[in-house]
Amino acid sequence: VHHDGKALDDAATAELVAQVRASATRATSASLDELSSAVPEPIVSISLRAWPLDFPVDIAVQRRVPYEARADSVMYRQVLAEAAHARGWDVHVYDAKSVEGQATRILGDQANKVLHGPRATLGPPWTKDHRTALAATVVAAEPPVLPPTAG
């Protein structure tokens, strides 16, 4: 939508998006199958950066600001979530701006060691994106807090 769709009309862009989505679905499925068979334990969940649940599906709308710059990344996350759900995996979504703070609250005194330790130990290419992914894993692994029951 963001790049190649600029030179196309709505119908041609919709066709292009359908082709890309189908290709992404095939590639994602193959990659997740390969990943699943490469790890010793079953995969039970993944964490993905959240996307707006009300993101428009209409291509004509997606081609307009502010949607056109995000349409591709939203589609790829949706494809990944669909593929994970198809395998019976839980999909956790996180807000990239707040997940590190959430993980810090969960980890308490260990937060700095857990979240920043890999960078100190491994060095580059451990980046903020890696730290955010690790924080999302910490948050996803935390059991939900259930409200007290009456009675």
Coordinates of N, CA and C in Angstrom, one line a residue:
V1 N 0.8 -1.2 0.0 CA 0.0 0.0 0.0 C 0.9 1.2 0.0
H2 N 1.9 1.2 0.8 CA 2.7 2.5 1.1 C 3.6 2.8 -0.2
H3 N 4.2 1.8 -0.8 CA 5.1 2.1 -1.8 C 4.5 1.8 -3.2
D4 N 4.3 0.5 -3.5 CA 3.9 0.1 -4.8 C 2.5 0.5 -5.1
G5 N 1.7 0.7 -4.1 CA 0.3 1.1 -4.3 C 0.1 2.5 -4.8
K6 N 1.1 3.3 -4.6 CA 1.0 4.8 -5.0 C 0.7 4.9 -6.5
A7 N 1.3 4.1 -7.3 CA 1.1 4.2 -8.7 C -0.1 3.5 -9.3
L8 N -0.8 2.8 -8.4 CA -2.0 2.0 -8.9 C -3.3 2.6 -8.4
D9 N -4.4 2.2 -9.1 CA -5.7 2.6 -8.6 C -6.1 1.7 -7.5
D10 N -7.3 1.9 -6.9 CA -7.8 1.1 -5.8 C -7.9 -0.4 -6.1
A11 N -8.4 -0.7 -7.3 CA -8.6 -2.1 -7.6 C -7.3 -2.8 -7.8
A12 N -6.4 -2.2 -8.5 CA -5.1 -2.8 -8.7 C -4.3 -2.9 -7.4
T13 N -4.5 -1.9 -6.5 CA -3.8 -2.0 -5.2 C -4.4 -3.1 -4.4
A14 N -5.7 -3.3 -4.4 CA -6.4 -4.4 -3.7 C -5.9 -5.7 -4.2
E15 N -5.7 -5.9 -5.5 CA -5.2 -7.1 -6.1 C -3.7 -7.4 -5.6
L16 N -2.9 -6.3 -5.6 CA -1.6 -6.4 -5.2 C -1.5 -6.8 -3.7
V17 N -2.3 -6.2 -2.9 CA -2.3 -6.5 -1.5 C -2.8 -8.0 -1.3
A18 N -3.7 -8.5 -2.0 CA -4.2 -9.8 -1.9 C -3.0 -10.8 -2.3
Q19 N -2.3 -10.5 -3.3 CA -1.1 -11.3 -3.7 C -0.1 -11.3 -2.6
V20 N 0.2 -10.1 -2.1 CA 1.3 -10.0 -1.1 C 0.8 -10.8 0.2
R21 N -0.4 -10.6 0.5 CA -1.0 -11.3 1.7 C -0.9 -12.8 1.6
A22 N -1.2 -13.3 0.4 CA -1.1 -14.8 0.2 C 0.3 -15.2 0.2
S23 N 1.2 -14.5 -0.3 CA 2.6 -14.8 -0.3 C 3.1 -14.8 1.2
A24 N 2.8 -13.7 1.9 CA 3.2 -13.6 3.3 C 2.6 -14.8 4.1
T25 N 1.4 -15.2 3.9 CA 0.8 -16.3 4.6 C 1.6 -17.6 4.3
R26 N 1.9 -17.8 3.1 CA 2.7 -19.0 2.7 C 4.1 -19.0 3.4
A27 N 4.8 -17.9 3.3 CA 6.1 -17.8 3.9 C 6.1 -17.8 5.4
T28 N 5.1 -17.2 6.0 CA 5.0 -17.2 7.5 C 4.7 -18.7 7.9
S29 N 3.8 -19.3 7.3 CA 3.4 -20.7 7.6 C 4.6 -21.6 7.5
A30 N 5.4 -21.5 6.5 CA 6.6 -22.3 6.3 C 7.6 -22.0 7.4
S31 N 7.8 -20.7 7.7 CA 8.8 -20.3 8.7 C 8.4 -20.8 10.1
L32 N 7.1 -20.7 10.4 CA 6.6 -21.1 11.7 C 6.7 -22.6 11.9
D33 N 6.5 -23.4 10.8 CA 6.6 -24.8 10.8 C 8.1 -25.2 11.0
E34 N 9.0 -24.5 10.3 CA 10.4 -24.7 10.5 C 10.9 -24.4 11.9
L35 N 10.4 -23.3 12.4 CA 10.8 -22.9 13.8 C 10.3 -23.9 14.8
S36 N 9.0 -24.4 14.6 CA 8.4 -25.3 15.5 C 9.2 -26.6 15.6
S37 N 9.7 -27.1 14.4 CA 10.4 -28.3 14.4 C 11.9 -28.2 14.8
A38 N 12.4 -26.9 15.0 CA 13.8 -26.7 15.3 C 14.0 -26.5 16.8
V39 N 12.9 -26.3 17.6 CA 13.1 -26.1 19.0 C 12.6 -27.4 19.8
P40 N 13.2 -27.6 20.9 CA 13.0 -28.9 21.6 C 11.6 -28.9 22.3
E41 N 11.0 -27.8 22.7 CA 9.7 -27.8 23.3 C 8.7 -27.2 22.4
P42 N 7.4 -27.6 22.6 CA 6.4 -27.0 21.8 C 6.2 -25.5 22.0
I43 N 6.0 -24.8 21.0 CA 5.7 -23.4 21.1 C 4.2 -23.2 21.5
V44 N 4.0 -22.4 22.5 CA 2.6 -22.2 23.0 C 2.1 -20.8 22.8
S45 N 3.0 -19.8 22.5 CA 2.5 -18.5 22.3 C 3.6 -17.6 21.6
I46 N 3.1 -16.5 21.1 CA 4.0 -15.5 20.5 C 3.5 -14.1 21.0
S47 N 4.4 -13.2 21.0 CA 4.0 -11.8 21.4 C 4.3 -10.9 20.1
L48 N 3.3 -10.1 19.8 CA 3.4 -9.2 18.7 C 3.0 -7.7 19.2
R49 N 3.7 -6.8 18.6 CA 3.4 -5.4 18.8 C 1.9 -5.2 18.4
A50 N 1.2 -4.5 19.3 CA -0.2 -4.3 19.0 C -0.5 -3.4 17.8
W51 N -1.6 -3.6 17.1 CA -2.0 -2.8 16.0 C -3.5 -2.4 16.3
P52 N -3.9 -1.3 15.8 CA -5.3 -0.9 16.0 C -6.3 -1.9 15.6
L53 N -7.1 -2.4 16.5 CA -8.1 -3.4 16.1 C -9.2 -2.8 15.1
D54 N -9.3 -1.5 15.1 CA -10.3 -0.9 14.2 C -9.6 -0.4 12.9
F55 N -8.4 -0.9 12.6 CA -7.7 -0.5 11.4 C -8.5 -0.8 10.2
P56 N -8.7 0.2 9.3 CA -9.6 0.0 8.2 C -9.2 -1.2 7.3
V57 N -10.2 -1.9 6.7 CA -9.9 -2.9 5.8 C -10.0 -2.5 4.3
D58 N -10.8 -1.4 4.2 CA -11.0 -0.8 2.8 C -9.7 -0.3 2.2
I59 N -9.3 -0.7 1.1 CA -8.1 -0.3 0.5 C -8.1 1.2 0.2
A60 N -9.2 1.7 -0.3 CA -9.3 3.2 -0.6 C -8.9 4.0 0.7
V61 N -9.4 3.5 1.9 CA -9.1 4.2 3.1 C -7.6 4.0 3.5
Q62 N -7.2 2.8 3.4 CA -5.8 2.5 3.7 C -4.8 3.3 2.9
R63 N -5.2 3.7 1.7 CA -4.3 4.5 0.9 C -4.1 5.9 1.3
R64 N -4.9 6.3 2.3 CA -4.9 7.7 2.8 C -4.1 7.8 4.1
V65 N -3.6 9.0 4.3 CA -2.9 9.3 5.6 C -3.9 9.3 6.7
P66 N -3.7 8.8 7.8 CA -2.4 8.3 8.3 C -2.3 6.8 8.1
Y67 N -3.2 6.1 7.4 CA -3.2 4.7 7.3 C -2.1 4.1 6.4
E68 N -1.9 4.8 5.3 CA -1.0 4.3 4.2 C 0.4 3.9 4.7
A69 N 0.9 4.6 5.7 CA 2.3 4.3 6.2 C 2.3 3.1 7.1
R70 N 1.1 2.7 7.6 CA 1.0 1.6 8.6 C 0.4 0.4 8.0
A71 N -0.3 0.5 6.9 CA -1.1 -0.6 6.3 C -0.3 -1.9 6.2
D72 N 0.9 -1.8 5.6 CA 1.8 -3.0 5.4 C 2.1 -3.7 6.7
S73 N 2.6 -2.9 7.7 CA 3.0 -3.6 8.9 C 1.8 -4.2 9.7
V74 N 0.7 -3.5 9.6 CA -0.5 -4.1 10.2 C -0.9 -5.4 9.5
M75 N -0.8 -5.5 8.2 CA -1.1 -6.7 7.5 C -0.2 -7.8 7.9
Y76 N 1.1 -7.5 8.0 CA 2.1 -8.6 8.3 C 1.8 -9.1 9.8
R77 N 1.5 -8.2 10.7 CA 1.2 -8.7 12.1 C -0.1 -9.5 12.1
Q78 N -1.1 -9.1 11.3 CA -2.3 -9.9 11.2 C -2.1 -11.3 10.7
V79 N -1.2 -11.3 9.6 CA -0.9 -12.6 9.0 C -0.2 -13.5 10.1
L80 N 0.8 -12.9 10.8 CA 1.5 -13.7 11.8 C 0.6 -14.2 12.9
A81 N -0.3 -13.3 13.3 CA -1.3 -13.7 14.4 C -2.2 -14.8 13.9
E82 N -2.7 -14.7 12.7 CA -3.6 -15.7 12.1 C -2.8 -17.1 12.0
A83 N -1.6 -17.1 11.6 CA -0.8 -18.3 11.5 C -0.6 -18.9 12.8
A84 N -0.3 -18.1 13.8 CA -0.1 -18.6 15.2 C -1.4 -19.2 15.7
H85 N -2.5 -18.5 15.6 CA -3.8 -19.0 16.0 C -4.1 -20.4 15.3
A86 N -3.8 -20.5 14.1 CA -4.0 -21.7 13.3 C -3.3 -22.9 13.9
R87 N -2.2 -22.6 14.6 CA -1.4 -23.7 15.2 C -1.8 -23.9 16.7
G88 N -2.8 -23.1 17.1 CA -3.2 -23.3 18.5 C -2.4 -22.5 19.5
W89 N -1.5 -21.6 19.0 CA -0.7 -20.8 19.9 C -1.5 -19.6 20.4
D90 N -1.2 -19.2 21.6 CA -1.7 -17.9 22.1 C -1.0 -16.8 21.4
V91 N -1.7 -15.7 21.2 CA -1.1 -14.5 20.7 C -1.2 -13.4 21.7
H92 N -0.1 -12.9 22.2 CA -0.1 -11.8 23.1 C 0.3 -10.5 22.4
V93 N -0.4 -9.5 22.6 CA -0.1 -8.2 21.9 C 0.4 -7.2 23.0
Y94 N 1.3 -6.4 22.6 CA 1.9 -5.4 23.6 C 2.0 -4.1 23.0
D95 N 2.0 -3.1 23.9 CA 2.2 -1.7 23.5 C 3.7 -1.4 23.6
A96 N 4.4 -1.2 22.5 CA 5.8 -1.0 22.6 C 6.3 0.1 23.5
K97 N 5.4 1.1 23.7 CA 5.8 2.3 24.5 C 5.7 2.0 26.0
S98 N 4.9 1.0 26.4 CA 4.7 0.7 27.8 C 5.2 -0.7 28.3
V99 N 5.5 -1.5 27.4 CA 5.9 -2.9 27.8 C 7.1 -3.0 28.7
E100 N 8.1 -2.2 28.4 CA 9.3 -2.3 29.2 C 9.0 -1.9 30.7
G101 N 8.1 -0.9 30.9 CA 7.7 -0.5 32.2 C 6.9 -1.6 32.9
Q102 N 6.1 -2.2 32.1 CA 5.3 -3.3 32.7 C 6.2 -4.5 33.1
A103 N 7.2 -4.8 32.3 CA 8.2 -5.8 32.6 C 9.0 -5.4 33.9
T104 N 9.4 -4.2 33.9 CA 10.1 -3.7 35.1 C 9.4 -3.9 36.4
R105 N 8.1 -3.6 36.4 CA 7.2 -3.8 37.6 C 7.2 -5.2 37.9
I106 N 7.1 -6.1 36.9 CA 7.0 -7.6 37.2 C 8.3 -8.1 37.8
L107 N 9.4 -7.6 37.2 CA 10.7 -8.2 37.5 C 11.3 -7.6 38.8
G108 N 10.8 -6.4 39.2 CA 11.3 -5.7 40.4 C 12.8 -5.5 40.4
D109 N 13.5 -5.9 41.5 CA 14.9 -5.7 41.6 C 15.7 -6.3 40.5
Q110 N 15.2 -7.3 39.8 CA 15.9 -8.0 38.8 C 15.8 -7.4 37.4
A111 N 15.0 -6.3 37.3 CA 14.6 -5.7 36.0 C 15.9 -5.3 35.2
N112 N 16.8 -4.6 35.8 CA 17.9 -4.1 35.1 C 18.8 -5.2 34.6
K113 N 19.0 -6.2 35.5 CA 19.8 -7.4 35.1 C 19.2 -8.1 33.9
V114 N 17.9 -8.4 34.0 CA 17.2 -9.2 33.0 C 17.1 -8.4 31.7
L115 N 16.7 -7.1 31.7 CA 16.4 -6.4 30.5 C 17.6 -5.8 29.9
H116 N 18.6 -5.4 30.7 CA 19.8 -4.7 30.2 C 21.0 -5.6 30.2
G117 N 21.0 -6.7 30.9 CA 22.1 -7.7 31.0 C 22.5 -8.2 29.7
P118 N 21.6 -8.6 28.8 CA 22.1 -9.2 27.6 C 22.9 -8.2 26.8
R119 N 22.6 -7.0 26.8 CA 23.4 -6.0 26.0 C 24.8 -5.9 26.7
A120 N 24.9 -5.9 28.0 CA 26.2 -5.8 28.6 C 27.0 -7.1 28.4
T121 N 26.3 -8.2 28.4 CA 27.0 -9.5 28.2 C 27.3 -9.8 26.7
L122 N 26.4 -9.6 25.8 CA 26.5 -10.0 24.4 C 27.0 -8.8 23.6
G123 N 26.7 -7.6 24.0 CA 27.1 -6.5 23.1 C 26.2 -6.4 21.9
P124 N 26.6 -5.6 20.9 CA 25.9 -5.5 19.7 C 25.8 -6.9 19.0
P125 N 24.7 -7.2 18.4 CA 23.6 -6.3 18.0 C 22.4 -6.2 18.9
W126 N 22.6 -6.6 20.2 CA 21.5 -6.4 21.1 C 21.0 -5.0 21.2
T127 N 19.8 -4.7 20.8 CA 19.3 -3.4 20.7 C 18.1 -3.1 21.5
K128 N 17.5 -1.9 21.4 CA 16.3 -1.6 22.1 C 15.2 -2.5 21.6
D129 N 15.1 -2.9 20.3 CA 14.1 -3.8 19.8 C 14.2 -5.1 20.5
H130 N 15.4 -5.6 20.7 CA 15.5 -6.9 21.4 C 15.1 -6.8 22.8
R131 N 15.4 -5.7 23.5 CA 15.0 -5.5 24.9 C 13.4 -5.4 24.9
T132 N 12.8 -4.7 24.0 CA 11.4 -4.6 23.9 C 10.8 -6.0 23.8
A133 N 11.3 -6.8 22.9 CA 10.8 -8.2 22.7 C 11.0 -9.0 24.0
L134 N 12.1 -8.9 24.6 CA 12.3 -9.6 25.9 C 11.3 -9.1 27.0
A135 N 11.1 -7.8 27.0 CA 10.1 -7.3 28.0 C 8.7 -7.8 27.6
A136 N 8.3 -7.9 26.4 CA 7.0 -8.5 26.0 C 6.9 -9.9 26.4
T137 N 8.0 -10.7 26.3 CA 8.0 -12.1 26.8 C 7.7 -12.2 28.3
V138 N 8.4 -11.3 29.0 CA 8.2 -11.3 30.5 C 6.7 -11.0 30.8
V139 N 6.2 -10.0 30.1 CA 4.8 -9.6 30.4 C 3.8 -10.7 30.0
A140 N 4.1 -11.3 28.9 CA 3.2 -12.4 28.4 C 3.3 -13.6 29.4
A141 N 4.4 -13.9 30.0 CA 4.6 -15.0 30.9 C 4.0 -14.8 32.2
E142 N 3.7 -13.6 32.6 CA 3.1 -13.2 33.9 C 1.7 -13.7 33.9
P143 N 1.3 -14.5 34.9 CA -0.1 -15.0 35.0 C -1.0 -13.7 35.2
P144 N -2.1 -13.8 34.6 CA -3.0 -12.6 34.8 C -3.5 -12.5 36.2
V145 N -3.7 -11.3 36.7 CA -4.3 -11.1 38.0 C -5.8 -11.1 37.9
L146 N -6.4 -12.0 38.6 CA -7.8 -12.1 38.6 C -8.5 -11.3 39.6
P147 N -9.6 -10.7 39.3 CA -10.3 -9.8 40.4 C -10.8 -10.8 41.5
P148 N -10.9 -10.2 42.7 CA -11.4 -11.0 43.8 C -12.8 -11.5 43.5
T149 N -13.2 -12.7 44.0 CA -14.5 -13.1 43.8 C -15.4 -12.7 45.0
A150 N -16.6 -12.5 44.7 CA -17.6 -12.1 45.7 C -18.0 -13.4 46.5
G151 N -18.1 -13.3 47.8 CA -18.7 -14.3 48.6 C -17.8 -15.1 49.3

